[in-house]
Amino acid sequence: MLKTDIQETWQETTSCPATCGSPAVCQGLDSCRAASRPGPIVPVLPVEDDAEDPQSKHFTSTRNACKLCTPLGACLAFRGVEGCIPFLHGSQGCSTYIRRYLISHFREPIDIASSNFHEESAIFGGGRNFTQGALNITRQYQPQLIGAATTCLAETIGEDLGQLIQDLKEKHGETAAAPIVHVSTASYRGTHMDGFHSAVRELVEQLAEKPDGEHRTSNEVNRRVALFPGMVSAADLRHLKEIFSDFNLPFTLLPDYSETMDGATWSEYEKLQSGGTPIVAIRALGSAQTSIEFGRTLADTETGGTVLQNKYAIPRRLLGLPMGIRESDIFFNALAEITGGEIPVKYQRERGRLVDSLIDGHKYAFEKRAIVFGEEDLVVGLTALLCEIGVAPALCASGGRSGKFEKCLREAAPELPEETLAKEGFDFAEIAEAAPELKPDFLIGSSKGYSIARRLNVPLIRVGFPIHDRIGGQRVLHLGYRGAQELYDRIVNALLEVKQETSTVGYTYL
Ligand code: SF4
């Protein structure tokens, strides 16, 4: 339960005239009918002890978290696998919340099954619900794969999905339910990005194998690159596929929700939208020539790339999200090195146009101040881009807690000002508290930052996930030179709009 200051104050006092008995629902003196009855009115007292201290009774762990639920990331990753349906082991409300969040960003339907815990399952375990759920899903959806993830409640009571799957097979036979990949995603232990990366890791761990002799002699399979892009937009996934095709480099993109979560209209309803990484391609990952993984903060994390490295000795290249010129250069150069060829002229021209536009817009972006927030690796990529275009990030904030956030920021953006605040484990309340003093010219992050931008009367550049108050969130391009170009144009145009709107004379020509 999050408590407002006034609720805290009422709790502190013992002489409240009200008899409602529940400070948690207190709306304050102005609206309190009980308080208008005769009796002493207690002044609002300042909170004296340190609310930042976890031992303080005023401490609230998070107020409006700058992160989302861990199984949400897992569900999205599972929908990036062909014929896979996400299945949450826990309360039904978790899948409803996650569906609502994904649908409102992607504007596509997504079914997420639930084992539907009730009081009995919360106390005695949800094994029976899990089995019944897996059999029902298999009958109704006929999926190629079930992606099972735990919710907070299932984790809290210690549910072991591996054991439940074993029990199901022993009781009903190996093939009674569709194959199941499972992942542990307690939301109180991480962010949606952690859930996403964990699901990808488990897909590789539980499905990838060293192909038989027939596959091993296939030149195409042996040249294949395993590409783990992280939680990027559908437009980013399509752009990555285009880049690999232009390099003539075979690849397996895992996951790939560019069609399942941003597809065309259907002539007939599809229970599970077509598209996604084929399961056969995930199985063949054991013979990939190399893996490329985006996310500087993943350096010491067990990921799909480390599974391939440890089990099959497949080299792992860990890169930052290719955002901005420098990070994109590293990515394109890596592809050129792998193929032994040149960067296609098309991308050399895109880079050239981007550099040219930076010169055109420099006077509008230079020395502007920004607050950047969101997933850690997205903030690192955005910060690299902002520093390149002359913007000074005043605050870089994330709800993630990798312990490497600031280090990664300064590696990706060496010109990041010394005074820039780099805050991991930050929430929106903390961003809102810090923002006025930082005097940003704009905010850049998800739509969850809108109320702060509105209060400060500065533009919010909507990127990443979720974008709930605009359409096209899934089509925002962040990656490569083309993505940097789109972001740059949006940033500069937002700044120009402010300048124009606040001009006393008004002008139509720059
Ligand atoms: S209870 Fe946990 S898993 Fe369920 S929606 Fe809330 S944070 Fe997510």
XYZ file of C-alpha atoms and ligand atoms in Angstrom:
518
model
C 0.000 0.000 0.000
C 1.471 3.328 -1.010
C 0.720 6.122 1.377
C 0.417 9.817 0.722
C 1.978 12.354 3.060
C -1.395 13.276 4.500
C -2.170 9.639 5.221
C 1.140 9.333 6.993
C 0.296 12.408 9.050
C -3.072 11.045 10.114
C -1.427 7.826 11.146
C 1.062 9.752 13.197
C -1.578 11.557 15.205
C -3.533 9.958 17.982
C -6.034 12.751 18.303
C -7.757 12.558 14.922
C -11.422 13.444 15.455
C -12.489 11.028 12.746
C -13.732 7.591 13.646
C -13.367 5.987 10.235
C -10.566 3.858 11.615
C -8.740 3.511 8.324
C -5.943 5.967 7.620
C -5.275 4.095 4.375
C -8.410 5.603 2.831
C -8.021 9.031 4.420
C -8.529 11.805 1.879
C -7.362 14.553 4.192
C -9.002 17.171 6.319
C -10.742 19.085 3.546
C -12.864 16.195 2.432
C -13.231 14.426 5.776
C -16.792 14.605 7.083
C -15.820 13.053 10.388
C -13.217 15.752 10.905
C -15.857 18.461 10.552
C -17.521 17.180 13.699
C -16.493 18.993 16.881
C -13.105 17.949 18.057
C -9.481 19.032 17.941
C -8.028 19.576 14.483
C -4.499 18.311 14.394
C -1.986 20.338 12.379
C -0.111 18.606 9.567
C 3.205 17.540 11.026
C 6.388 17.355 9.002
C 7.918 13.920 8.592
C 11.079 14.037 10.624
C 12.903 10.787 10.086
C 14.645 9.786 6.861
C 12.062 8.366 4.462
C 14.900 7.089 2.282
C 16.028 4.761 5.036
C 14.463 1.296 4.619
C 14.258 1.073 8.439
C 12.114 4.196 8.584
C 8.405 3.726 9.140
C 7.892 6.305 6.395
C 9.863 4.279 3.890
C 7.933 3.113 0.854
C 9.954 0.872 -1.405
C 8.638 2.244 -4.669
C 6.263 4.979 -5.662
C 5.118 4.581 -9.255
C 7.923 2.318 -10.387
C 10.042 3.193 -13.408
C 9.860 -0.458 -14.467
C 7.143 -2.967 -15.223
C 6.141 -6.420 -14.111
C 8.732 -9.152 -14.745
C 6.445 -11.748 -16.408
C 5.302 -9.011 -18.820
C 8.731 -9.162 -20.437
C 8.570 -12.961 -20.513
C 5.128 -12.907 -22.188
C 6.380 -10.579 -24.919
C 9.448 -12.743 -25.515
C 7.260 -15.864 -25.771
C 4.986 -14.145 -28.317
C 8.086 -13.694 -30.428
C 8.278 -17.461 -30.941
C 6.188 -19.046 -33.674
C 3.076 -20.760 -32.354
C 3.945 -20.063 -28.709
C 1.347 -19.002 -26.163
C 2.323 -17.373 -22.863
C 0.920 -19.141 -19.789
C 1.161 -17.420 -16.407
C 1.193 -19.571 -13.303
C -0.602 -17.464 -10.727
C -3.554 -15.152 -10.347
C -5.741 -14.234 -13.274
C -5.313 -10.512 -12.608
C -1.626 -10.725 -13.564
C -2.412 -11.880 -17.082
C -5.191 -9.290 -17.404
C -2.853 -6.482 -16.397
C -0.101 -7.653 -18.757
C -2.520 -8.107 -21.657
C -3.870 -4.621 -21.095
C -0.385 -3.119 -21.116
C 0.749 -4.961 -24.241
C -2.477 -4.360 -26.152
C -2.509 -0.653 -25.433
C 1.075 -0.275 -26.703
C 1.002 -2.651 -29.678
C -2.700 -2.216 -30.550
C -2.859 -5.926 -31.283
C -4.758 -8.656 -29.451
C -2.694 -10.986 -27.314
C -3.951 -14.016 -25.431
C -2.156 -14.836 -22.186
C -3.374 -17.940 -20.403
C -3.481 -18.199 -16.627
C -3.548 -21.077 -14.187
C -5.981 -18.927 -12.233
C -5.005 -19.268 -8.584
C -7.712 -19.097 -5.941
C -7.434 -19.207 -2.164
C -6.969 -22.980 -2.178
C -4.109 -22.931 -4.719
C -2.447 -20.047 -2.873
C -2.338 -22.198 0.267
C -1.914 -25.763 -0.996
C -0.101 -25.079 -4.283
C -1.294 -24.638 -7.842
C -0.153 -27.948 -9.353
C -3.668 -29.036 -10.279
C -4.417 -25.669 -11.899
C -1.162 -25.811 -13.851
C -1.886 -29.265 -15.246
C -5.469 -28.423 -16.116
C -4.407 -25.135 -17.666
C -1.718 -26.733 -19.864
C -4.182 -29.397 -21.095
C -6.885 -26.791 -21.798
C -4.474 -24.538 -23.703
C -3.258 -27.458 -25.786
C -6.830 -28.396 -26.680
C -8.041 -24.885 -27.422
C -5.017 -23.273 -29.097
C -3.009 -26.243 -30.360
C 0.187 -24.270 -29.838
C 3.615 -25.456 -30.940
C 4.954 -24.339 -27.574
C 3.691 -23.128 -24.211
C 5.816 -20.453 -22.554
C 5.120 -20.791 -18.824
C 6.165 -18.024 -16.444
C 5.579 -17.625 -12.733
C 3.935 -14.624 -11.094
C 4.720 -13.117 -7.697
C 2.214 -15.299 -5.857
C 3.447 -18.566 -7.380
C 7.033 -17.596 -6.552
C 6.132 -16.594 -3.018
C 4.646 -19.991 -2.238
C 7.618 -21.696 -3.904
C 6.042 -23.274 -6.982
C 8.548 -25.319 -9.028
C 7.462 -25.255 -12.666
C 10.041 -27.856 -13.701
C 8.549 -30.309 -11.208
C 4.975 -29.459 -12.208
C 5.781 -30.167 -15.863
C 7.356 -33.478 -14.836
C 4.249 -34.377 -12.798
C 2.016 -33.504 -15.743
C 3.978 -35.769 -18.079
C 4.014 -38.638 -15.597
C 0.291 -38.434 -15.017
C -0.972 -37.698 -18.529
C 1.839 -38.835 -20.819
C 4.646 -37.022 -22.640
C 2.480 -35.633 -25.423
C -0.769 -34.808 -23.618
C 0.233 -31.140 -23.487
C 2.235 -29.117 -25.987
C 5.974 -28.792 -25.193
C 6.513 -26.312 -22.360
C 9.425 -23.927 -21.781
C 9.347 -22.485 -18.285
C 10.907 -19.493 -16.610
C 10.933 -18.092 -13.093
C 9.835 -14.437 -13.104
C 9.147 -13.120 -9.625
C 8.323 -9.464 -10.156
C 9.682 -8.373 -6.791
C 13.117 -9.559 -7.945
C 13.442 -7.668 -11.192
C 12.030 -5.645 -14.033
C 10.211 -6.468 -17.261
C 13.614 -6.467 -18.957
C 14.860 -9.127 -16.556
C 11.768 -11.212 -17.380
C 12.377 -10.720 -21.082
C 16.040 -11.742 -20.950
C 15.270 -14.684 -18.639
C 12.624 -16.011 -21.031
C 15.044 -15.774 -23.961
C 17.731 -17.528 -21.894
C 15.339 -20.364 -21.028
C 14.191 -20.745 -24.645
C 17.826 -21.271 -25.630
C 18.639 -23.401 -22.586
C 15.632 -25.693 -22.963
C 15.347 -25.888 -26.783
C 18.722 -25.320 -28.452
C 20.748 -28.379 -29.296
C 23.765 -29.360 -31.340
C 22.264 -30.435 -34.670
C 22.816 -33.904 -36.066
C 25.356 -34.649 -38.789
C 23.037 -33.620 -41.568
C 22.674 -30.109 -40.132
C 26.313 -29.810 -39.226
C 27.431 -30.138 -42.840
C 25.014 -27.426 -43.926
C 26.998 -24.329 -44.800
C 23.995 -22.106 -44.223
C 23.409 -23.319 -40.669
C 27.055 -22.988 -39.746
C 27.225 -19.361 -40.910
C 24.109 -18.451 -38.940
C 24.355 -15.673 -36.363
C 22.182 -15.840 -33.249
C 20.840 -12.323 -32.699
C 19.392 -11.462 -29.278
C 18.154 -7.875 -29.640
C 16.458 -7.440 -26.260
C 13.114 -5.719 -25.841
C 13.073 -3.348 -28.793
C 10.204 -2.165 -30.968
C 8.589 -4.132 -33.782
C 10.026 -1.559 -36.208
C 13.507 -2.168 -34.743
C 13.141 -5.915 -35.300
C 12.136 -5.378 -38.932
C 15.082 -3.018 -39.416
C 17.521 -5.544 -37.943
C 16.221 -8.209 -40.333
C 16.687 -5.825 -43.230
C 20.273 -5.057 -42.160
C 21.217 -8.741 -41.872
C 19.647 -9.489 -45.246
C 21.584 -6.611 -46.820
C 24.798 -8.067 -45.379
C 23.715 -11.409 -46.844
C 24.251 -12.908 -43.415
C 22.007 -15.788 -42.256
C 20.626 -15.160 -38.790
C 18.168 -16.315 -36.186
C 16.469 -13.404 -34.478
C 15.197 -14.371 -31.038
C 12.568 -13.297 -30.237
C 10.835 -11.856 -33.278
C 7.436 -10.291 -32.515
C 7.596 -7.929 -35.484
C 4.615 -9.709 -37.066
C 2.862 -11.327 -34.108
C 2.584 -7.973 -32.312
C 2.450 -5.670 -35.345
C 0.927 -7.649 -38.173
C -1.461 -6.950 -41.002
C -5.253 -7.318 -40.848
C -6.599 -10.866 -41.034
C -9.293 -12.280 -43.229
C -10.018 -14.832 -40.488
C -9.415 -14.594 -36.761
C -6.072 -16.076 -35.710
C -5.968 -17.334 -32.155
C -2.179 -17.102 -32.254
C -0.991 -14.562 -34.778
C 1.391 -15.916 -37.404
C 5.048 -14.984 -37.365
C 7.762 -15.344 -34.756
C 11.045 -17.227 -34.560
C 10.512 -20.810 -35.812
C 11.111 -23.372 -33.080
C 13.270 -25.401 -35.461
C 15.555 -22.367 -35.795
C 15.858 -22.073 -32.003
C 16.746 -25.780 -31.815
C 19.478 -25.230 -34.413
C 21.107 -22.418 -32.409
C 23.607 -24.909 -31.017
C 25.475 -24.677 -34.312
C 25.428 -20.895 -34.795
C 28.781 -19.383 -35.732
C 28.477 -16.534 -33.233
C 25.925 -14.679 -31.160
C 25.265 -10.947 -31.002
C 23.508 -9.643 -27.950
C 22.451 -6.042 -27.265
C 22.720 -4.634 -23.757
C 25.845 -3.305 -22.096
C 24.390 -3.957 -18.643
C 24.176 -7.702 -19.411
C 27.938 -8.192 -19.094
C 27.776 -10.522 -16.075
C 24.264 -11.845 -16.625
C 23.248 -15.341 -17.695
C 21.611 -14.805 -21.073
C 20.837 -16.654 -24.295
C 24.317 -15.670 -25.475
C 26.069 -17.086 -22.417
C 24.109 -20.348 -22.715
C 25.385 -20.767 -26.286
C 28.869 -19.826 -25.159
C 28.980 -22.200 -22.211
C 27.191 -25.181 -23.757
C 28.341 -25.023 -27.375
C 31.461 -22.802 -27.308
C 29.765 -20.254 -29.558
C 31.489 -16.858 -29.220
C 29.322 -14.110 -27.749
C 29.580 -10.488 -28.887
C 27.935 -8.216 -26.346
C 27.217 -4.788 -27.828
C 25.311 -1.744 -26.683
C 21.944 -1.127 -28.305
C 22.982 0.386 -31.658
C 21.591 3.857 -30.951
C 23.307 6.975 -32.206
C 26.358 7.040 -34.439
C 29.059 5.474 -32.254
C 27.016 2.530 -31.005
C 25.654 1.920 -34.519
C 29.196 2.065 -35.934
C 30.233 -0.688 -33.511
C 27.310 -2.856 -34.648
C 27.813 -2.312 -38.390
C 31.568 -2.859 -38.061
C 30.906 -6.128 -36.199
C 28.715 -7.336 -39.074
C 31.349 -6.306 -41.617
C 33.968 -8.196 -39.614
C 31.806 -11.332 -39.385
C 31.049 -11.344 -43.117
C 34.525 -10.178 -44.135
C 32.839 -7.625 -46.416
C 32.055 -3.948 -46.583
C 29.181 -2.120 -44.931
C 26.544 -1.858 -47.691
C 26.529 1.519 -49.427
C 22.904 2.027 -48.371
C 23.957 2.252 -44.717
C 27.054 4.319 -45.429
C 24.708 6.854 -47.052
C 22.292 6.716 -44.113
C 25.200 7.492 -41.807
C 26.329 10.367 -44.030
C 22.839 11.886 -44.083
C 22.631 11.584 -40.307
C 25.932 13.422 -39.808
C 24.792 16.108 -42.237
C 21.526 16.593 -40.347
C 23.382 16.920 -37.038
C 25.206 19.894 -38.512
C 21.905 21.372 -39.754
C 20.198 21.107 -36.389
C 23.126 21.643 -34.051
C 22.210 25.189 -33.057
C 18.769 24.047 -31.886
C 19.878 21.022 -29.849
C 23.208 22.237 -28.457
C 23.357 22.629 -24.670
C 19.722 21.665 -24.186
C 19.070 19.651 -21.049
C 17.180 16.377 -20.903
C 15.833 13.885 -18.405
C 16.175 10.370 -19.788
C 14.353 7.451 -18.179
C 13.367 3.865 -18.867
C 15.054 0.476 -19.088
C 18.739 0.670 -18.306
C 20.079 -0.303 -21.721
C 17.607 1.926 -23.534
C 18.698 4.861 -21.348
C 22.344 4.037 -22.096
C 21.628 4.063 -25.853
C 19.570 7.251 -25.673
C 22.241 8.963 -23.593
C 24.894 8.056 -26.170
C 22.731 9.614 -28.870
C 21.921 12.737 -26.831
C 25.562 13.410 -26.030
C 26.442 13.082 -29.719
C 23.908 15.732 -30.683
C 25.067 18.192 -28.036
C 22.278 17.649 -25.493
C 23.338 17.447 -21.843
C 21.428 14.718 -19.984
C 20.743 16.190 -16.538
C 19.319 12.965 -15.129
C 19.538 9.403 -16.445
C 17.127 7.262 -14.447
C 15.983 3.665 -14.491
C 14.019 1.321 -12.282
C 16.546 -1.435 -13.093
C 19.265 -2.319 -10.615
C 22.079 -3.894 -12.604
C 24.743 -2.176 -10.500
C 26.450 -1.204 -13.767
C 24.203 1.564 -14.979
C 26.519 4.535 -14.496
C 29.569 2.624 -15.710
C 27.739 1.632 -18.898
C 26.460 5.183 -19.405
C 29.949 6.623 -19.187
C 31.411 3.939 -21.457
C 28.793 4.504 -24.155
C 28.854 8.297 -23.763
C 32.363 9.378 -22.666
C 31.386 13.061 -22.979
C 28.576 12.668 -20.429
C 28.939 15.655 -18.055
C 30.422 14.826 -14.665
C 27.430 16.408 -12.910
C 24.841 14.238 -14.703
C 22.828 12.269 -12.162
C 22.827 8.553 -13.003
C 20.222 6.821 -10.859
C 19.317 3.155 -10.958
C 16.477 1.784 -8.851
C 14.755 5.158 -9.297
C 10.977 5.586 -9.439
C 8.780 8.222 -11.038
C 8.155 9.979 -7.729
C 11.907 10.470 -7.354
C 12.219 11.704 -10.934
C 9.371 14.158 -10.302
C 11.059 15.394 -7.116
C 14.404 15.906 -8.828
C 13.076 17.348 -12.095
C 12.208 21.009 -11.282
C 15.687 21.816 -10.017
C 17.306 20.178 -13.040
C 15.417 22.490 -15.413
C 15.186 20.110 -18.362
C 14.207 21.340 -21.818
C 12.570 17.999 -22.549
C 12.004 14.504 -21.213
C 12.670 11.381 -23.237
C 11.244 8.011 -22.260
C 7.971 6.104 -22.151
C 4.517 7.685 -21.928
C 4.607 7.092 -18.175
C 6.639 10.301 -17.899
C 3.795 12.417 -19.292
C 2.516 13.807 -15.985
C 6.002 15.040 -15.058
C 6.501 16.655 -18.464
C 3.073 18.287 -18.183
C 3.873 19.712 -14.761
C 7.176 21.093 -16.037
C 5.545 22.286 -19.266
C 8.230 20.689 -21.430
C 7.864 18.200 -24.286
C 8.023 14.452 -23.755
C 9.685 12.520 -26.585
C 7.977 9.140 -26.434
C 10.275 6.180 -26.971
C 10.614 2.616 -25.696
C 7.793 0.842 -23.861
C 5.037 1.530 -22.987
C 3.558 4.257 -25.147
C -0.075 4.294 -24.123
C -1.209 7.771 -25.109
C -0.221 7.761 -28.780
C -0.590 5.271 -31.577
C 2.444 3.808 -33.319
C 4.547 2.989 -30.236
C 5.451 -0.328 -31.844
C 6.626 1.486 -34.974
C 9.047 3.874 -33.254
C 12.451 3.127 -34.754
C 15.347 3.479 -32.333
C 18.151 1.412 -33.851
C 20.793 1.993 -36.480
C 21.575 5.209 -38.325
C 17.984 5.329 -39.532
C 16.638 5.076 -35.992
C 19.033 7.794 -34.803
C 17.862 9.981 -37.664
C 14.208 9.580 -36.721
C 14.887 10.274 -33.044
C 17.049 13.264 -33.855
C 14.413 14.823 -36.099
C 11.751 14.302 -33.435
C 13.897 15.824 -30.684
C 14.881 18.892 -32.684
C 11.357 19.431 -33.980
C 9.952 19.213 -30.449
C 12.435 21.892 -29.343
C 11.593 24.045 -32.347
C 7.901 23.710 -31.594
C 8.421 25.017 -28.062
C 10.458 27.924 -29.428
C 7.785 28.726 -31.971
C 4.850 28.352 -29.566
C 6.469 30.587 -26.951
C 7.631 33.230 -29.438
C 6.037 36.634 -28.864
C 6.061 37.485 -32.562
C 5.345 34.144 -34.170
C 7.230 33.053 -37.249
C 6.822 30.537 -40.017
C 10.335 30.386 -41.402
C 13.619 29.343 -39.827
S 1.372 -9.576 -8.782
Fe 3.463 -9.608 -9.580
S 3.323 -10.827 -11.457
Fe 1.226 -10.208 -10.932
S 0.890 -8.304 -12.098
Fe 1.625 -7.735 -10.033
S 3.846 -7.498 -10.286
Fe 3.107 -8.679 -12.043
